[in-house]
Short mmCIF file of C-alpha atoms in Angstrom, two decimals:
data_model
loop_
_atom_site.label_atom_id
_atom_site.label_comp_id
_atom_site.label_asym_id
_atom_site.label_seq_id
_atom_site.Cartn_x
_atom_site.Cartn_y
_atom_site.Cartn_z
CA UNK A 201 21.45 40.64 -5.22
CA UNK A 202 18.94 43.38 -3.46
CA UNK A 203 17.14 40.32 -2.76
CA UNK A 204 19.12 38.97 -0.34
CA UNK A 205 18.64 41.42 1.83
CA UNK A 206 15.22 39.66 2.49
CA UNK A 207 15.06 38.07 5.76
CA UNK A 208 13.71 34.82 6.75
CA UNK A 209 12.19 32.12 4.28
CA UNK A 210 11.88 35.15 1.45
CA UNK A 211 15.27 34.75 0.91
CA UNK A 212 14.85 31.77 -0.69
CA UNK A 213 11.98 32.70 -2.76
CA UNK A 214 13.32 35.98 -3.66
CA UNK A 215 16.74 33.94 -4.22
CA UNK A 216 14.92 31.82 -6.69
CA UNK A 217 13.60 34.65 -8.29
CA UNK A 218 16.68 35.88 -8.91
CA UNK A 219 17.94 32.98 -10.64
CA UNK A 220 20.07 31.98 -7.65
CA UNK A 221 20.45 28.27 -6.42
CA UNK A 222 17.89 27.22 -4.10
CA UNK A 223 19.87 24.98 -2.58
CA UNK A 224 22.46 27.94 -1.67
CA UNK A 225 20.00 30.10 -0.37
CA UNK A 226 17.45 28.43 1.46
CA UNK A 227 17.27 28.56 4.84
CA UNK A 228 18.45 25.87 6.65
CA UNK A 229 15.50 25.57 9.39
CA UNK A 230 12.58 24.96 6.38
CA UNK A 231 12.97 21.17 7.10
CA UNK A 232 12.96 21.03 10.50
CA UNK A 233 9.91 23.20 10.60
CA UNK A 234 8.05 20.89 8.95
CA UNK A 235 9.35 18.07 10.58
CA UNK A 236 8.00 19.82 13.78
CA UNK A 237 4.86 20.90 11.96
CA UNK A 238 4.15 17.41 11.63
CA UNK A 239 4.64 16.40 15.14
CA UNK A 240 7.30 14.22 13.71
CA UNK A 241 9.74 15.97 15.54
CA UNK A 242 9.68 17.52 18.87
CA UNK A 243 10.08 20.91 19.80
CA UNK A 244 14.12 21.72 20.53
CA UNK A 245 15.17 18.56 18.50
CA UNK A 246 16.97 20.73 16.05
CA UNK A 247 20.34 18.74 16.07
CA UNK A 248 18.72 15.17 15.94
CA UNK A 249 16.24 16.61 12.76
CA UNK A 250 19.02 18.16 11.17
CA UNK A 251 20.84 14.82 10.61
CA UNK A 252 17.66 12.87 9.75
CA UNK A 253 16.28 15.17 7.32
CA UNK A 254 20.21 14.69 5.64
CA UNK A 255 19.36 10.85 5.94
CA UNK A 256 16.37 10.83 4.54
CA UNK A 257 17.80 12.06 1.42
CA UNK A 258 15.15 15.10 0.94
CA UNK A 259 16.12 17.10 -1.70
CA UNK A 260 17.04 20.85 -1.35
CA UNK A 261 16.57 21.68 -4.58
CA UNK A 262 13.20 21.88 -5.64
CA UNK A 263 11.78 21.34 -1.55
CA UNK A 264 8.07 21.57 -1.20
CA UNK A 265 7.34 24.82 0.51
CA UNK A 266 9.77 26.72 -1.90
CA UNK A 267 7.85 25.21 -4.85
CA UNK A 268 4.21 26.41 -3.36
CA UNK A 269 5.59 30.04 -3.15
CA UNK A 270 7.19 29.97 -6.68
CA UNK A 271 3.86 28.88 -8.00
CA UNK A 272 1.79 31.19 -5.80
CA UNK A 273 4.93 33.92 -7.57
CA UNK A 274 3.57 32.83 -10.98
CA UNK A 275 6.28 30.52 -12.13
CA UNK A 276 4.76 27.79 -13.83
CA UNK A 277 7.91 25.81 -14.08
CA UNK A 278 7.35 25.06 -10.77
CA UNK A 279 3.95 23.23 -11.02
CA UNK A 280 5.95 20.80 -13.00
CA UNK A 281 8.65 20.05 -10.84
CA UNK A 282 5.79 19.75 -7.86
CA UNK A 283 4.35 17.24 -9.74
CA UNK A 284 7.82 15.07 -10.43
CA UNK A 285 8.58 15.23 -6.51
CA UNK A 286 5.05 13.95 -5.44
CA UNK A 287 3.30 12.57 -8.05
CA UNK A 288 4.60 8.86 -7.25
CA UNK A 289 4.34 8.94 -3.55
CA UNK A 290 0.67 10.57 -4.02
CA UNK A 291 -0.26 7.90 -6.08
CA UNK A 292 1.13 5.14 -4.12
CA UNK A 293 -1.00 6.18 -1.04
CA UNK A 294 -4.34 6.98 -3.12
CA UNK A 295 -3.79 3.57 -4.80
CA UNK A 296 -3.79 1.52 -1.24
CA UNK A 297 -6.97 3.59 0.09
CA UNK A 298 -9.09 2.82 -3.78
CA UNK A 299 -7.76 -0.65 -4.24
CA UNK A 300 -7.42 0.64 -8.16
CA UNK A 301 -4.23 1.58 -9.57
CA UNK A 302 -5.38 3.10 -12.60
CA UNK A 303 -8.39 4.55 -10.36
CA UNK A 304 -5.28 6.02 -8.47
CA UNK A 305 -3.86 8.22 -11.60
CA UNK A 306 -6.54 9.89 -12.30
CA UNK A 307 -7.15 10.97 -8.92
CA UNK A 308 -4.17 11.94 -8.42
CA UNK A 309 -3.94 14.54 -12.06
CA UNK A 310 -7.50 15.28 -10.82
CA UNK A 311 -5.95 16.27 -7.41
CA UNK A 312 -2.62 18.28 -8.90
CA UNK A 313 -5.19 20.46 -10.92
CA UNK A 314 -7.14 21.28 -7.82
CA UNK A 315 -4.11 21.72 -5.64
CA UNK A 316 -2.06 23.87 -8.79
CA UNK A 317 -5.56 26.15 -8.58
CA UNK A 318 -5.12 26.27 -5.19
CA UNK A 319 -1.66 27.71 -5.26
CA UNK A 320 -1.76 29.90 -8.20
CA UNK A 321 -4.26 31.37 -5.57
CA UNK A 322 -2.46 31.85 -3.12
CA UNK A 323 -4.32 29.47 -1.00
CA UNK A 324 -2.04 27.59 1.51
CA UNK A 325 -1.21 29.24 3.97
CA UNK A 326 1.08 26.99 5.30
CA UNK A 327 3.69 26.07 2.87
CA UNK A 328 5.41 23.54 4.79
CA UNK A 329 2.33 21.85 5.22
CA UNK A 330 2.14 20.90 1.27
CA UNK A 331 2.34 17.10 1.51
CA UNK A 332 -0.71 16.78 4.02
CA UNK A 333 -2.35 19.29 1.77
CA UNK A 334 -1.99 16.88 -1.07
CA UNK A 335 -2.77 14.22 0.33
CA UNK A 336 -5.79 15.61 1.81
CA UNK A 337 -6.87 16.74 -1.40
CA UNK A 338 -6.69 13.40 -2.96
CA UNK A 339 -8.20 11.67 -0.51
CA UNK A 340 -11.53 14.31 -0.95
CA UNK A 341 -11.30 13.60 -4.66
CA UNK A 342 -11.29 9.72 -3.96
CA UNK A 343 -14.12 10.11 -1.00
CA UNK A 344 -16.42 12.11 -3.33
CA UNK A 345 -16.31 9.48 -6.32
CA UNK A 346 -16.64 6.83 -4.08
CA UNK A 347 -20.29 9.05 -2.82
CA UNK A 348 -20.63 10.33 -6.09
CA UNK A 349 -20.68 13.62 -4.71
CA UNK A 350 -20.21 16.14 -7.26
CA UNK A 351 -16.47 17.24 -7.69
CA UNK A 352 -14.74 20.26 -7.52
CA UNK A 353 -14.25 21.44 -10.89
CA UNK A 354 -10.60 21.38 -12.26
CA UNK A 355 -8.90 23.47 -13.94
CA UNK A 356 -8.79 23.75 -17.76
CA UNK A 357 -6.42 20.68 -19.35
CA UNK A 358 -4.77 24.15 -21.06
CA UNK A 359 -4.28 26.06 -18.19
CA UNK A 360 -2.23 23.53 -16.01
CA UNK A 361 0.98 22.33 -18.27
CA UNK A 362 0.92 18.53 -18.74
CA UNK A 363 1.46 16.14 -16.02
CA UNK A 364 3.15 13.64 -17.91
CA UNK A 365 2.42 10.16 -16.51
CA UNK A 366 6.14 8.76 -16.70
CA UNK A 367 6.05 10.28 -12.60
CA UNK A 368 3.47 7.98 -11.62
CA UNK A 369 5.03 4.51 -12.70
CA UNK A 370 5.96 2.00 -10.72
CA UNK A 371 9.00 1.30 -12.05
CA UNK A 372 8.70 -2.38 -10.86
CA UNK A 373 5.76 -2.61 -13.56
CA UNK A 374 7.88 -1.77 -16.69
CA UNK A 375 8.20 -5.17 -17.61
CA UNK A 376 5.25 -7.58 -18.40
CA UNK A 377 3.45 -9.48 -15.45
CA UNK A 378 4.67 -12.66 -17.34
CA UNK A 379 8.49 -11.14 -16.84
CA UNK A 380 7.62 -10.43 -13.62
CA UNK A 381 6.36 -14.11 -13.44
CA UNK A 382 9.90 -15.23 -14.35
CA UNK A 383 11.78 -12.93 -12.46
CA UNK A 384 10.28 -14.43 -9.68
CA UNK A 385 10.98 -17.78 -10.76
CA UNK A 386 14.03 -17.37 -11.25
CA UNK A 387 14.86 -15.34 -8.16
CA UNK A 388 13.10 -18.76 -6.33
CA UNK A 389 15.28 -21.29 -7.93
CA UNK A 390 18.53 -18.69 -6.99
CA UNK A 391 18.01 -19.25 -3.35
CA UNK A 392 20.32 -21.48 -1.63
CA UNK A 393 17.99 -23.80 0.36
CA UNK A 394 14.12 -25.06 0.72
CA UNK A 395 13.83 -23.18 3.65
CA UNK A 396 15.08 -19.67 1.87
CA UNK A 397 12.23 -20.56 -0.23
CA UNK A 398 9.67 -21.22 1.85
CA UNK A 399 10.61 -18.29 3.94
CA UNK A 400 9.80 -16.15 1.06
CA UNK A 401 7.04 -17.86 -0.05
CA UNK A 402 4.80 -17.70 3.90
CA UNK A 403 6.03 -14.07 4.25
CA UNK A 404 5.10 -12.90 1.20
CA UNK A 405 1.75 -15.20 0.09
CA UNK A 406 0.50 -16.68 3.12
CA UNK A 407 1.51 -13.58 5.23
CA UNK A 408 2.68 -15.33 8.24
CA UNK A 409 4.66 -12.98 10.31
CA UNK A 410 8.28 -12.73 10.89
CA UNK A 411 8.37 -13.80 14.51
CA UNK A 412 6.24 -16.57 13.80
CA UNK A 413 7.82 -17.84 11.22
CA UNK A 414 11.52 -17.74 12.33
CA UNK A 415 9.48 -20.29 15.38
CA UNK A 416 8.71 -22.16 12.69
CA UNK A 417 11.64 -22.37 10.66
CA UNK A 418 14.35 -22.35 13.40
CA UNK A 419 15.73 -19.36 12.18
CA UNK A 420 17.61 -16.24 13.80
CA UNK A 421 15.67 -12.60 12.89
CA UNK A 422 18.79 -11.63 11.86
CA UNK A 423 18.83 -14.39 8.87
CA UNK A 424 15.67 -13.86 8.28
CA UNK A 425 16.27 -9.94 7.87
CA UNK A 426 19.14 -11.27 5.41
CA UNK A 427 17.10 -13.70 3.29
CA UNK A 428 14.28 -10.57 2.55
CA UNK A 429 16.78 -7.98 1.76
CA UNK A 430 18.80 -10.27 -0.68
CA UNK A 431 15.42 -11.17 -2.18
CA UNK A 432 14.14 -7.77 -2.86
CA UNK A 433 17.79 -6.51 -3.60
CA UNK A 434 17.91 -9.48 -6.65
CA UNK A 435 14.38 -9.00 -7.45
CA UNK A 436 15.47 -5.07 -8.23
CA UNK A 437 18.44 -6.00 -10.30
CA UNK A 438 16.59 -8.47 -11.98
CA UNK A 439 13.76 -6.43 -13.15
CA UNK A 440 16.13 -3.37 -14.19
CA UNK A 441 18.00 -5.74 -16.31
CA UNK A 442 15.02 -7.19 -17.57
CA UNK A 443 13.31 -3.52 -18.31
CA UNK A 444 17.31 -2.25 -19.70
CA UNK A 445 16.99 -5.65 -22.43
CA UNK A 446 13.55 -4.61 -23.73
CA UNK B 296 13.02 9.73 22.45
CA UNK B 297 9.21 10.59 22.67
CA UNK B 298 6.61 7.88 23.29
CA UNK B 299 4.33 10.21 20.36
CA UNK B 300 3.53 7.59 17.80
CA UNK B 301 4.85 9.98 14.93
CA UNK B 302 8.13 10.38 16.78
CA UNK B 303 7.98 5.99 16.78
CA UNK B 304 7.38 6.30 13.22
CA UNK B 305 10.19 8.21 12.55
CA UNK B 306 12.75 5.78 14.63
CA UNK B 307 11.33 2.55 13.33
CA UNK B 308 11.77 4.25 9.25
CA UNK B 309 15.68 4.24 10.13
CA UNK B 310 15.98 0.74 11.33
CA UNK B 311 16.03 -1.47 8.09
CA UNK B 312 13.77 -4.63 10.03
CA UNK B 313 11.54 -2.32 11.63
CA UNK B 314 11.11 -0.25 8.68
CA UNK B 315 10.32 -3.65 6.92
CA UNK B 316 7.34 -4.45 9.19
CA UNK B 317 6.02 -0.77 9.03
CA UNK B 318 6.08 -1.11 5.06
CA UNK B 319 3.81 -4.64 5.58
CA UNK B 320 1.57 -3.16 8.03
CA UNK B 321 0.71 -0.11 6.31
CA UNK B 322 0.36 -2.18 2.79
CA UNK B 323 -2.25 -4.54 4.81
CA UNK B 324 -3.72 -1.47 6.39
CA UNK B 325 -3.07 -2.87 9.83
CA UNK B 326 -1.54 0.91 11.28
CA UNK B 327 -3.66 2.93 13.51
CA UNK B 328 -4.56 5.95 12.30
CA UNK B 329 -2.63 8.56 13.16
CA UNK B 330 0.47 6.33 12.47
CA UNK B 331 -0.70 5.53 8.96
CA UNK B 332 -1.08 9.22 8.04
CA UNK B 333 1.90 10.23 9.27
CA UNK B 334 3.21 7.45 7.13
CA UNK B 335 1.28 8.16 4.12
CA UNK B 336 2.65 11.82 4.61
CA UNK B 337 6.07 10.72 4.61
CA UNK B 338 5.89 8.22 1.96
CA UNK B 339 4.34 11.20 -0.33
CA UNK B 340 7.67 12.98 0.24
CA UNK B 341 10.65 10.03 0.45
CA UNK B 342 11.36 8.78 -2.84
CA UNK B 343 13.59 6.29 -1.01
CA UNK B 344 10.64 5.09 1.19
CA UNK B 345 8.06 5.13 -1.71
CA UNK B 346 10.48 2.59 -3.88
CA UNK B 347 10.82 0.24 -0.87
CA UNK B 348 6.78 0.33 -0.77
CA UNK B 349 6.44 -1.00 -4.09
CA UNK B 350 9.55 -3.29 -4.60
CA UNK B 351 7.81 -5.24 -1.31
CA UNK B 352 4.17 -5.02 -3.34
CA UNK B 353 5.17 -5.67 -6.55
CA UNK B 354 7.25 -8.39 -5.14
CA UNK B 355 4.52 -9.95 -2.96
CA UNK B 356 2.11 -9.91 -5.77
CA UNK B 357 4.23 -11.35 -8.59
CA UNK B 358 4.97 -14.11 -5.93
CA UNK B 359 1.43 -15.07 -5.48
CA UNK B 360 0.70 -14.59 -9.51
CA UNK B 361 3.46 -17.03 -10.01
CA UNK B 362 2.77 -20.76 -10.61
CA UNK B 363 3.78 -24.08 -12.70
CA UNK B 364 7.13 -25.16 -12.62
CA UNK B 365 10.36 -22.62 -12.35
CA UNK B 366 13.52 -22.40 -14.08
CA UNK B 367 15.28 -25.54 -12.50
CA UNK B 368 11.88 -27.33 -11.66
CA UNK B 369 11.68 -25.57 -8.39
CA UNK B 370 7.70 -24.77 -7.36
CA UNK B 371 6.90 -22.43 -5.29
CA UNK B 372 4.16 -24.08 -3.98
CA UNK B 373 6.60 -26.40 -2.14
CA UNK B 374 6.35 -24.62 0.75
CA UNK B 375 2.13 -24.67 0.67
CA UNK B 376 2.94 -28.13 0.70
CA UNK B 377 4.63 -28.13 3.49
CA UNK B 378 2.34 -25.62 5.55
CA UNK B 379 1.09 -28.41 8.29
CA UNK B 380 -1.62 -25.92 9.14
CA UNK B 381 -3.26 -24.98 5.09
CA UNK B 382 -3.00 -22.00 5.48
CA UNK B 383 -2.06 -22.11 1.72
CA UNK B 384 -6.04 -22.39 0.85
CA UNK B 385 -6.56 -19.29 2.86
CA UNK B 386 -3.80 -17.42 0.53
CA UNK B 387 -5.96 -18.71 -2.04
CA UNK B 388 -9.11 -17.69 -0.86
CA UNK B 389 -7.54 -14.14 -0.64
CA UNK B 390 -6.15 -14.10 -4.04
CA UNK B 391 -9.82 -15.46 -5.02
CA UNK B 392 -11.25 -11.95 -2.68
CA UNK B 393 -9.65 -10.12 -4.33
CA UNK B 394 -10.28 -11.10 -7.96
CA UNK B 395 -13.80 -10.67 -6.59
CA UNK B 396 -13.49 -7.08 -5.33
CA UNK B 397 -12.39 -6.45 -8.92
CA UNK B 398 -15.05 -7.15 -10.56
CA UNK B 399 -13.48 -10.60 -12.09
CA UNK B 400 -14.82 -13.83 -12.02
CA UNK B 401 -15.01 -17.59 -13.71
CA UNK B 402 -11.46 -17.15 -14.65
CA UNK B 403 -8.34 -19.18 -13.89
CA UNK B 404 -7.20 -18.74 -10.58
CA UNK B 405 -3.55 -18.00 -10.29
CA UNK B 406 -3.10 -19.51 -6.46
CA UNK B 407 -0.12 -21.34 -6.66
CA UNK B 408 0.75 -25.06 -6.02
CA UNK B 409 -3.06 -26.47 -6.54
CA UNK B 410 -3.56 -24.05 -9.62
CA UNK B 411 -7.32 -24.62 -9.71
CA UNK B 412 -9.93 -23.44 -11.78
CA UNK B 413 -13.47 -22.35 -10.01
CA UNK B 414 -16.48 -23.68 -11.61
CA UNK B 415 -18.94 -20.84 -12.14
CA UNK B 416 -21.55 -19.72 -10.35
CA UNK B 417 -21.30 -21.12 -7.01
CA UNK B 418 -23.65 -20.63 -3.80
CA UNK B 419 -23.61 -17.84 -2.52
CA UNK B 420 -24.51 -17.05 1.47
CA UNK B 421 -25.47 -13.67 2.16
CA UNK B 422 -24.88 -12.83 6.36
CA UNK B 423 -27.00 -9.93 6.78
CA UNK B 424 -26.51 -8.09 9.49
CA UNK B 425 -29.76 -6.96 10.52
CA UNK B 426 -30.89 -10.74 10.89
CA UNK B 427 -28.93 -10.87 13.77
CA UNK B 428 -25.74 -13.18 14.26
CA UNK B 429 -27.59 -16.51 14.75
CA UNK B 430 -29.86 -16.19 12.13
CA UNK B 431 -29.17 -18.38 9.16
CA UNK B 432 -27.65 -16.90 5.99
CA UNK B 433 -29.94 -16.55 3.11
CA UNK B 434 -28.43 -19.03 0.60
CA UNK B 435 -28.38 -18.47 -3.31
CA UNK B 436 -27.68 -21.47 -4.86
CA UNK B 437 -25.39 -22.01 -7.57
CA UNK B 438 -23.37 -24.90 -9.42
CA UNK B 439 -23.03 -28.19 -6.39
CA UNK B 440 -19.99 -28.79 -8.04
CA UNK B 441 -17.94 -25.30 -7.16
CA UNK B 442 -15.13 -25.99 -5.25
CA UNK B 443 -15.52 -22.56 -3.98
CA UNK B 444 -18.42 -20.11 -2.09
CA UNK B 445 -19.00 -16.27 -2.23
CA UNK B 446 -19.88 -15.35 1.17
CA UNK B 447 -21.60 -11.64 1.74
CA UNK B 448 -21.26 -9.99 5.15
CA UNK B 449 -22.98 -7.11 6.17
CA UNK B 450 -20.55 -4.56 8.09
CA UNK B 451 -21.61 -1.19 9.00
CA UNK B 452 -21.03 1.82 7.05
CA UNK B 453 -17.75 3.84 7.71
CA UNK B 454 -15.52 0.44 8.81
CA UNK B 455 -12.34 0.21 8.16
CA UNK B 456 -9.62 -2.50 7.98
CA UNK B 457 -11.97 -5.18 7.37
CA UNK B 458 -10.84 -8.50 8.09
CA UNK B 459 -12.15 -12.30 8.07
CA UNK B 460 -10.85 -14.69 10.13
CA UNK B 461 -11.82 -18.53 9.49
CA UNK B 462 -12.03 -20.65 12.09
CA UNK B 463 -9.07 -18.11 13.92
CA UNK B 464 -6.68 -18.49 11.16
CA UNK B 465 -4.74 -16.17 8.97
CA UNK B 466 -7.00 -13.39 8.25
CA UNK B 467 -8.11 -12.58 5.21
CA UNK B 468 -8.70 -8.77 4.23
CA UNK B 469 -11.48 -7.32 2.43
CA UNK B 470 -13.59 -4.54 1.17
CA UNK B 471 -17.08 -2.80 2.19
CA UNK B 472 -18.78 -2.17 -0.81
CA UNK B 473 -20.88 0.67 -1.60
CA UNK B 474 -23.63 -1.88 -0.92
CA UNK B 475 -22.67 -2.29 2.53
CA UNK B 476 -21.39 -5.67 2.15
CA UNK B 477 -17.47 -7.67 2.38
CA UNK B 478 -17.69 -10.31 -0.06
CA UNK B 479 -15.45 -13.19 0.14
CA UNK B 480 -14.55 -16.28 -2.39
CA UNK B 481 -14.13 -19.15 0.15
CA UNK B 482 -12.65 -23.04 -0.85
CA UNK B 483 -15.54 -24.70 0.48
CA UNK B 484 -13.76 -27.76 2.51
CA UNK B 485 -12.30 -24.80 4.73
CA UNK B 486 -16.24 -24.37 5.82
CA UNK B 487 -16.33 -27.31 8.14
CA UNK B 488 -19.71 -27.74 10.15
CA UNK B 489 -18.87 -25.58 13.62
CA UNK B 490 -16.03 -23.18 11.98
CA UNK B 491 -16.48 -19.82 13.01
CA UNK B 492 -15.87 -17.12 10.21
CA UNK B 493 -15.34 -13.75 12.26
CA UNK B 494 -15.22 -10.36 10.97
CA UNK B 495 -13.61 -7.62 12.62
CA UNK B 496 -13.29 -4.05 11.26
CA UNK B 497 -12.78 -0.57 12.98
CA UNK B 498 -15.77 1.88 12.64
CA UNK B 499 -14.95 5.16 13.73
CA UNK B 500 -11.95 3.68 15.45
CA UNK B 501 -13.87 2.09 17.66
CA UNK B 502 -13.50 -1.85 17.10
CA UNK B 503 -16.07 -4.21 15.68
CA UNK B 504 -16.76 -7.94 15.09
CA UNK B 505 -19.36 -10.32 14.02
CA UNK B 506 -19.30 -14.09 14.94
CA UNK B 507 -20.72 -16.80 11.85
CA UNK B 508 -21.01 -20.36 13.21
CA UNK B 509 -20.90 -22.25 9.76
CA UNK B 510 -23.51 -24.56 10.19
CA UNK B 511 -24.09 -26.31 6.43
CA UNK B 512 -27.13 -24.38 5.68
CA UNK B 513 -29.27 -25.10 3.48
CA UNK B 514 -30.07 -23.87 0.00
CA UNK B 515 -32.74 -21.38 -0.48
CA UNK B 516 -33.08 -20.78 2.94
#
């Protein structure tokens, strides 16, 4: 317990390496720090940012900066659990700027070797800025295949612990793209009327835009808000049952 | 609330329709800059948000893969049917992009409703920049019969969000190669004598367009 005579942030760290909860012992202003960091929220906003970090469903336990200090402490169990809280998101982003899903996953393991080098280091200075530093990291990765440039060099497969690829999935894709096909059929030929359908089908394939096409198809934004979040709602069940059955 | 587009970004993310549109405009790169970062930044860090992203990609896509008859006879393509402006062959054309951009071609075509297959090898009109935007496209020739063209445009190096509009319609997105070039697979009775096929990109963020008047070249030219 000497530890928690730490001020500041350190208590946190020093909580963790003490085998106490994070989520006991973590300052309550990391989130809104980085919130501010970002710009995203303004100086002084602490009550609004307190209640929309809580919305946004961020999770205490395990919380970015924390995790960059544990693994600048030496605690490798915490370059996994960096990985499971960004790998997805990471490769979501790196996937729109290549254009290349699989392109996209090994970017983003190149990236998490860089950025795990990085921290052992000591590197960042500014933990709470750990997201843009990933991000910016992947994107450098992805610039400097697409010039050919030569890469950093990451570390050793052995000396970063597997990044197993389950975090990167898209869970959507865990069926087949001819289950996917049917899902989609199926989640057609559930909607109550032509014009459900052909709501779905201009919005999604011919990308007309919402405005536009509640003009078009005499319907209230707030039926049309209705329509899309029933379809993606089914489409979800439907492709969890369909992954659960295989 | 501030007017600071990452403040906006934060207050449309709560509201379920705006969040909707921010989702669709970042997945067809259509945010400015600073907004799409501060997205991207978020997105790496929501799990909620990330899940939304690709429910409403892997969605969209599976929709346009899908074609033939459904489960109670229903087609999706009804509604291309009933599009009074076609903009269905310009959802086809970007399926047919982007099957392009990847490296793919001569295979079936999975555009929904008129399911067709592309004959191989069709012309091919390269608009080169440096000829100037009147100057004729050099013309490759291919198979007569090819429903479809590949049309190369020349857009300068570092653009961004690169679009094609034909004749004003639904754009189309598409890719600058390392070659310098947005290649597009285009049905050919959309290329009416006088259509204009416009691309606009942002270099730099600084906005940029070229003008095509499709004038029926001719081959070899």
């Amino acid at each position: 317990m000497v530890c928690m005579t730490v001020g500041g942030r350190d208590v946190a760290w020093m909580a963790v390496l003490c085998g106490l909860s994070e989520r006991t012992q973590r300052p309550p202003e990391a989130p809104l720090a980085q919130l501010r960091a970002k710009g995203i929220l303004p100086p002084g906003a602490a009550r609004r940012g307190r209640v929309d970090a809580a919305n946004r469903g961020f999770q205490d336990d395990g919380d970015g900066p924390v995790l960059v200090r544990r693994i600048a402490a030496g605690d490798r169990s915490a370059e996994a659990r960096l990985w499971q809280r960004y790998a997805r998101g990471l490769r979501i982003v790196v996937a729109r700027h290549a254009r290349d899903d699989t392109l996209a996953q090994d970017i983003v393991q190149d990236a998490f070797r860089i950025a795990i080098g990085h921290l052992r280091a000591g590197r960042l200075e500014n933990p709470d800025a750990i997201v843009a530093y990933l991000r910016g990291i992947a994107l450098n990765v992805l610039g400097d295949l697409k010039r050919g440039a030569q890469r950093e060099t990451a570390l050793d497969a052995d000396a970063v612990a597997e990044l197993p690829a389950d975090a990167l999935a898209n869970p959507y894709e865990s069926v087949s793209r001819e289950e996917r096909q049917g899902i989609v059929r199926r989640l057609i030929g559930e909607l109550p009327t032509e014009r459900d359908r052909e709501l779905l089908w201009r919005y999604f394939v011919l990308d007309e835009d919402k405005p536009a096409l509640c003009v078009a198809l005499g319907l209230s934004p707030a039926h049309f808000d209705r329509v899309l979040y029933r379809a993606k709602a089914r489409f979800r069940e439907l492709v969890k049952e369909a992954g659960v059955s295989a | 609330m501030s007017d600071h587009p990452i403040d906006l970004l934060q207050h449309r993310l709560a509201d379920p329709a705006q969040r909707e549109a921010l989702i669709r405009d970042w997945l067809r790169d259509r945010l400015p800059p600073p907004v799409a970062e501060a997205f991207e930044e978020r997105l790496i860090e929501d799990p909620a948000l990330a899940d939304d992203v690709e429910l409403a990609k892997t969605l969209g896509e599976s929709l346009r893969e899908t074609r033939g008859p459904s489960t109670d006879g229903q087609r999706p393509a009804d509604a291309t049917r009933a599009d009074p402006r076609g903009t269905g062959a310009l959802a086809i054309a970007a399926t047919l992009a982007l099957s392009v951009a990847a490296g793919w071609m001569g295979g079936r075509v999975t555009a929904p409703g008129a399911s067709p297959t592309p004959v191989g090898s069709p012309d091919r009109y390269v608009f080169d920049e440096l000829r100037g935007n009147d100057t004729a496209p050099l013309v490759i020739a291919g198979r007569p019969e090819a429903d479809y063209v590949i049309a190369d445009f020349a857009v300068p190096e570092g653009a961004e969000s690169v679009e094609l509009r034909i004749g004003g319609r639904t754009a189309i997105a598409l890719q600058r190669s390392s070659e310098g070039f947005a290649t597009a697979l285009i049905p050919r009775d959309l290329l009416q004598p006088g259509v204009t096929l416009e691309l606009r990109a942002s270099v730099e963020g600084v906005p940029w367009s070229r003008s095509h008047s499709w004038s029926s070249p001719k081959l070899g030219g």
